[in-house]
N, CA, C and O of each residue as an XYZ file, in Angstrom:
388
protein
N      24.549    -54.182     80.818
C      25.972    -54.398     80.932
C      26.712    -53.153     80.483
O      26.463    -52.649     79.387
N      27.596    -52.659     81.288
C      28.367    -51.476     80.931
C      29.532    -51.860     80.027
O      30.105    -52.940     80.165
N      29.874    -50.977     79.110
C      30.997    -51.282     78.226
C      32.308    -51.292     79.003
O      32.479    -50.581     79.994
N      33.222    -52.123     78.519
C      34.546    -52.175     79.147
C      35.532    -51.269     78.439
O      36.689    -51.164     78.847
N      35.081    -50.614     77.381
C      35.945    -49.700     76.654
C      35.452    -48.260     76.848
O      34.405    -48.028     77.453
N      36.200    -47.326     76.341
C      35.880    -45.909     76.493
C      34.577    -45.545     75.767
O      34.371    -45.915     74.612
N      33.714    -44.822     76.461
C      32.488    -44.303     75.849
C      32.834    -42.987     75.165
O      33.402    -42.088     75.786
N      32.490    -42.876     73.884
C      32.818    -41.671     73.124
C      31.614    -40.766     72.889
O      31.782    -39.576     72.622
N      30.409    -41.307     72.984
C      29.196    -40.497     72.801
C      27.991    -41.269     73.306
O      27.981    -42.500     73.298
N      26.972    -40.538     73.747
C      25.692    -41.138     74.120
C      24.601    -40.301     73.467
O      24.577    -39.078     73.610
N      23.704    -40.960     72.752
C      22.613    -40.268     72.069
C      21.283    -40.934     72.422
O      21.216    -42.156     72.549
N      20.240    -40.144     72.577
C      18.879    -40.620     72.774
C      18.213    -40.583     71.407
O      18.176    -39.534     70.764
N      17.684    -41.721     70.955
C      17.110    -41.756     69.604
C      15.654    -41.301     69.551
O      15.069    -41.254     68.469
N      15.059    -40.968     70.690
C      13.675    -40.533     70.704
C      12.666    -41.665     70.634
O      11.461    -41.418     70.585
N      13.144    -42.911     70.629
C      12.278    -44.086     70.564
C      12.508    -45.004     71.764
O      12.197    -46.194     71.717
N      13.056    -44.438     72.835
C      13.284    -45.221     74.044
C      14.618    -45.931     74.089
O      14.844    -46.773     74.959
N      15.516    -45.602     73.152
C      16.838    -46.230     73.123
C      17.934    -45.212     73.391
O      17.891    -44.088     72.890
N      18.910    -45.617     74.183
C      20.147    -44.851     74.310
C      21.183    -45.538     73.442
O      21.396    -46.746     73.552
N      21.818    -44.774     72.589
C      22.867    -45.298     71.723
C      24.194    -44.903     72.350
O      24.507    -43.716     72.451
N      24.968    -45.879     72.766
C      26.225    -45.640     73.461
C      27.363    -46.017     72.521
O      27.567    -47.192     72.214
N      28.098    -45.012     72.071
C      29.239    -45.229     71.184
C      30.453    -45.568     72.029
O      30.722    -44.905     73.031
N      31.184    -46.592     71.632
C      32.369    -46.992     72.384
C      33.580    -47.077     71.466
O      33.454    -47.216     70.249
N      34.727    -46.993     72.063
C      35.961    -47.175     71.316
C      36.416    -48.615     71.552
O      37.150    -48.908     72.495
N      35.959    -49.505     70.668
C      36.351    -50.899     70.745
C      35.210    -51.893     70.749
O      35.401    -53.042     70.349
N      34.021    -51.487     71.191
C      32.881    -52.405     71.267
C      31.730    -51.994     70.355
O      30.624    -52.513     70.507
N      31.950    -51.092     69.427
C      30.887    -50.657     68.537
C      29.872    -49.788     69.257
O      30.229    -48.989     70.124
N      28.599    -49.947     68.893
C      27.512    -49.174     69.494
C      26.680    -50.109     70.355
O      26.276    -51.186     69.917
N      26.433    -49.684     71.577
C      25.558    -50.421     72.475
C      24.207    -49.712     72.458
O      24.128    -48.510     72.711
N      23.143    -50.462     72.157
C      21.790    -49.911     72.139
C      21.097    -50.393     73.405
O      20.856    -51.588     73.572
N      20.777    -49.455     74.298
C      20.106    -49.791     75.554
C      18.685    -49.270     75.501
O      18.464    -48.063     75.396
N      17.709    -50.187     75.573
C      16.309    -49.788     75.564
C      15.898    -49.437     76.984
O      15.923    -50.293     77.869
N      15.522    -48.190     77.205
C      15.216    -47.707     78.550
C      13.896    -48.261     79.086
O      13.663    -48.248     80.294
N      13.034    -48.748     78.191
C      11.749    -49.310     78.631
C      11.887    -50.767     79.058
O      11.393    -51.163     80.114
N      12.560    -51.561     78.230
C      12.686    -52.997     78.510
C      13.961    -53.330     79.287
O      14.098    -54.431     79.821
N      14.886    -52.381     79.349
C      16.193    -52.567     79.999
C      17.050    -53.606     79.283
O      17.977    -54.163     79.872
N      16.744    -53.866     78.020
C      17.510    -54.822     77.225
C      18.611    -54.099     76.464
O      18.501    -52.914     76.150
N      19.666    -54.835     76.178
C      20.829    -54.293     75.482
C      21.089    -55.096     74.218
O      21.027    -56.326     74.219
N      21.385    -54.374     73.131
C      21.814    -54.994     71.875
C      23.090    -54.299     71.438
O      23.367    -53.174     71.853
N      23.855    -54.963     70.609
C      25.111    -54.407     70.110
C      25.067    -54.249     68.601
O      24.512    -55.093     67.897
N      25.648    -53.173     68.110
C      25.889    -52.991     66.679
C      27.404    -52.980     66.533
O      28.071    -52.056     66.999
N      27.946    -54.005     65.888
C      29.401    -54.164     65.763
C      29.765    -54.507     64.320
O      28.912    -54.497     63.432
N      31.019    -54.804     64.106
C      31.466    -55.240     62.777
C      30.697    -56.487     62.344
O      30.436    -56.672     61.155
N      30.340    -57.328     63.286
C      29.575    -58.541     62.971
C      28.239    -58.199     62.319
O      27.766    -58.924     61.444
N      27.630    -57.085     62.748
C      26.353    -56.642     62.175
C      26.544    -55.751     60.949
O      25.561    -55.347     60.328
N      27.782    -55.440     60.590
C      28.032    -54.667     59.378
C      28.732    -53.336     59.561
O      29.006    -52.650     58.576
N      29.035    -52.942     60.815
C      29.795    -51.695     61.001
C      31.142    -51.812     60.313
O      31.720    -52.897     60.239
N      31.627    -50.714     59.821
C      32.922    -50.719     59.143
C      34.076    -50.891     60.137
O      35.145    -51.382     59.774
N      33.850    -50.481     61.398
C      34.886    -50.561     62.423
C      34.211    -50.453     63.791
O      33.200    -49.764     63.921
N      34.749    -51.116     64.802
C      34.174    -51.073     66.151
C      34.632    -49.883     66.978
O      34.170    -49.709     68.106
N      35.522    -49.065     66.450
C      35.993    -47.871     67.157
C      35.146    -46.683     66.715
O      35.371    -46.106     65.651
N      34.170    -46.327     67.547
C      33.180    -45.312     67.185
C      33.632    -43.939     67.670
O      33.998    -43.764     68.832
N      33.601    -42.970     66.759
C      33.975    -41.596     67.086
C      32.755    -40.761     67.472
O      32.827    -39.940     68.387
N      31.631    -40.970     66.775
C      30.427    -40.196     67.067
C      29.233    -40.861     66.412
O      29.376    -41.705     65.527
N      28.055    -40.466     66.864
C      26.789    -40.947     66.309
C      25.919    -39.725     66.047
O      25.884    -38.790     66.847
N      25.211    -39.743     64.909
C      24.285    -38.669     64.596
C      22.989    -39.282     64.072
O      23.008    -40.205     63.258
N      21.866    -38.754     64.551
C      20.563    -39.173     64.039
C      19.984    -37.989     63.289
O      19.804    -36.910     63.853
N      19.695    -38.198     62.012
C      19.229    -37.122     61.152
C      18.062    -37.643     60.324
O      18.237    -38.541     59.500
N      16.872    -37.086     60.536
C      15.673    -37.509     59.794
C      15.460    -39.019     59.855
O      15.229    -39.656     58.828
N      15.537    -39.594     61.064
C      15.341    -41.033     61.287
C      16.423    -41.906     60.663
O      16.255    -43.121     60.562
N      17.525    -41.303     60.247
C      18.656    -42.062     59.727
C      19.793    -41.976     60.734
O      20.066    -40.909     61.285
N      20.451    -43.095     60.969
C      21.526    -43.171     61.940
C      22.867    -43.196     61.208
O      23.120    -44.073     60.383
N      23.714    -42.231     61.519
C      25.063    -42.150     60.963
C      26.046    -42.472     62.081
O      25.967    -41.906     63.171
N      26.964    -43.376     61.806
C      27.942    -43.783     62.793
C      29.334    -43.515     62.217
O      29.746    -44.144     61.242
N      30.051    -42.571     62.835
C      31.410    -42.250     62.394
C      32.373    -43.186     63.117
O      32.426    -43.199     64.347
N      33.130    -43.965     62.355
C      34.084    -44.905     62.941
C      35.493    -44.537     62.504
O      35.689    -43.691     61.631
N      36.453    -45.177     63.116
C      37.847    -44.947     62.750
C      38.112    -45.361     61.302
O      39.052    -44.862     60.682
N      37.297    -46.266     60.758
C      37.487    -46.750     59.398
C      36.594    -46.103     58.368
O      36.701    -46.432     57.187
N      35.719    -45.199     58.760
C      34.793    -44.564     57.823
C      33.410    -44.470     58.433
O      33.244    -44.680     59.635
N      32.421    -44.158     57.621
C      31.055    -43.951     58.109
C      30.177    -45.163     57.821
O      30.280    -45.783     56.763
N      29.323    -45.485     58.768
C      28.289    -46.493     58.582
C      26.939    -45.790     58.707
O      26.817    -44.773     59.389
N      25.930    -46.345     58.041
C      24.645    -45.671     57.918
C      23.517    -46.688     58.025
O      23.566    -47.743     57.394
N      22.506    -46.374     58.821
C      21.309    -47.201     58.897
C      20.124    -46.294     58.581
O      19.863    -45.336     59.308
N      19.404    -46.595     57.495
C      18.251    -45.778     57.123
C      17.027    -46.205     57.927
O      16.932    -47.350     58.370
N      16.094    -45.277     58.111
C      14.859    -45.536     58.852
C      15.142    -46.200     60.191
O      14.607    -47.263     60.506
N      16.000    -45.543     60.974
C      16.460    -46.121     62.244
C      15.316    -46.564     63.148
O      15.444    -47.585     63.825
N      14.216    -45.844     63.184
C      13.147    -46.153     64.136
C      12.630    -47.579     64.000
O      12.205    -48.177     64.989
N      12.660    -48.135     62.781
C      12.206    -49.521     62.624
C      13.267    -50.434     62.018
O      13.098    -51.653     62.008
N      14.343    -49.869     61.520
C      15.355    -50.676     60.831
C      16.034    -51.681     61.745
O      16.250    -52.833     61.368
N      16.366    -51.240     62.936
C      17.107    -52.123     63.841
C      16.305    -53.385     64.144
O      16.865    -54.477     64.238
N      15.006    -53.232     64.295
C      14.172    -54.362     64.670
C      13.851    -55.260     63.473
O      13.365    -56.378     63.649
N      14.118    -54.780     62.273
C      13.917    -55.587     61.073
C      15.248    -56.141     60.560
O      15.303    -56.718     59.474
N      16.318    -55.966     61.335
C      17.652    -56.450     60.970
C      18.080    -55.953     59.587
O      18.620    -56.707     58.779
N      17.829    -54.681     59.339
C      18.186    -54.073     58.077
C      19.701    -54.016     57.907
O      20.433    -53.856     58.884
N      20.157    -54.145     56.695
C      21.591    -54.117     56.411
C      22.178    -52.742     56.690
O      21.564    -51.719     56.388
N      23.367    -52.728     57.266
C      24.086    -51.488     57.535
C      24.905    -51.139     56.302
O      25.658    -51.970     55.793
N      24.757    -49.908     55.823
C      25.539    -49.430     54.687
C      26.819    -48.790     55.212
O      26.815    -48.167     56.274
N      27.898    -48.942     54.481
C      29.161    -48.369     54.927
C      29.799    -47.525     53.838
O      29.551    -47.717     52.647
N      30.621    -46.590     54.274
C      31.398    -45.752     53.375
C      32.827    -45.743     53.922
O      33.078    -45.110     54.947
N      33.760    -46.422     53.275
C      35.112    -46.540     53.822
C      35.973    -45.295     53.650
O      37.201    -45.391     53.635
N      35.351    -44.141     53.522
C      36.103    -42.905     53.350
C      36.019    -42.074     54.636
O      34.988    -41.456     54.901
N      37.086    -42.053     55.434
C      37.045    -41.318     56.711
C      36.698    -39.849     56.573
O      36.303    -39.222     57.555
N      36.834    -39.280     55.379
C      36.536    -37.867     55.210
C      35.047    -37.592     55.066
O      34.646    -36.434     54.955
N      34.215    -38.638     55.066
C      32.766    -38.471     54.949
C      32.258    -37.671     56.155
O      32.569    -38.005     57.298
N      31.487    -36.629     55.902
C      30.978    -35.780     56.969
C      29.618    -36.228     57.451
O      28.788    -36.674     56.659
N      29.386    -36.113     58.742
C      28.074    -36.407     59.290
C      27.152    -35.213     59.056
O      27.611    -34.070     59.043
N      25.858    -35.468     58.870
C      24.935    -34.333     58.701
C      24.815    -33.569     60.003
O      24.987    -34.134     61.083
N      24.518    -32.273     59.897
C      24.367    -31.457     61.107
C      22.914    -31.365     61.517
O      22.594    -30.718     62.514
């Protein structure tokens, strides 16, 4: 399913998933092998559904939102274990390079 809101970034996580950042629908995770789609939204713990950018650094997923940064550690297996999303409500938080 394609997002109905603006796409702000697309990242390949190296594990067969495309991470699609949207302005309004959070992050859409599309598995290129199974063709299945999952959503990461405020319901799952994101600080805000308006995503500015996504960065993957050392298997950690950083999500820059309009309300601050959200973080998922050990991204390669965290999503499938329903790991809690950590948030930082400070918009000045920088993403790793």
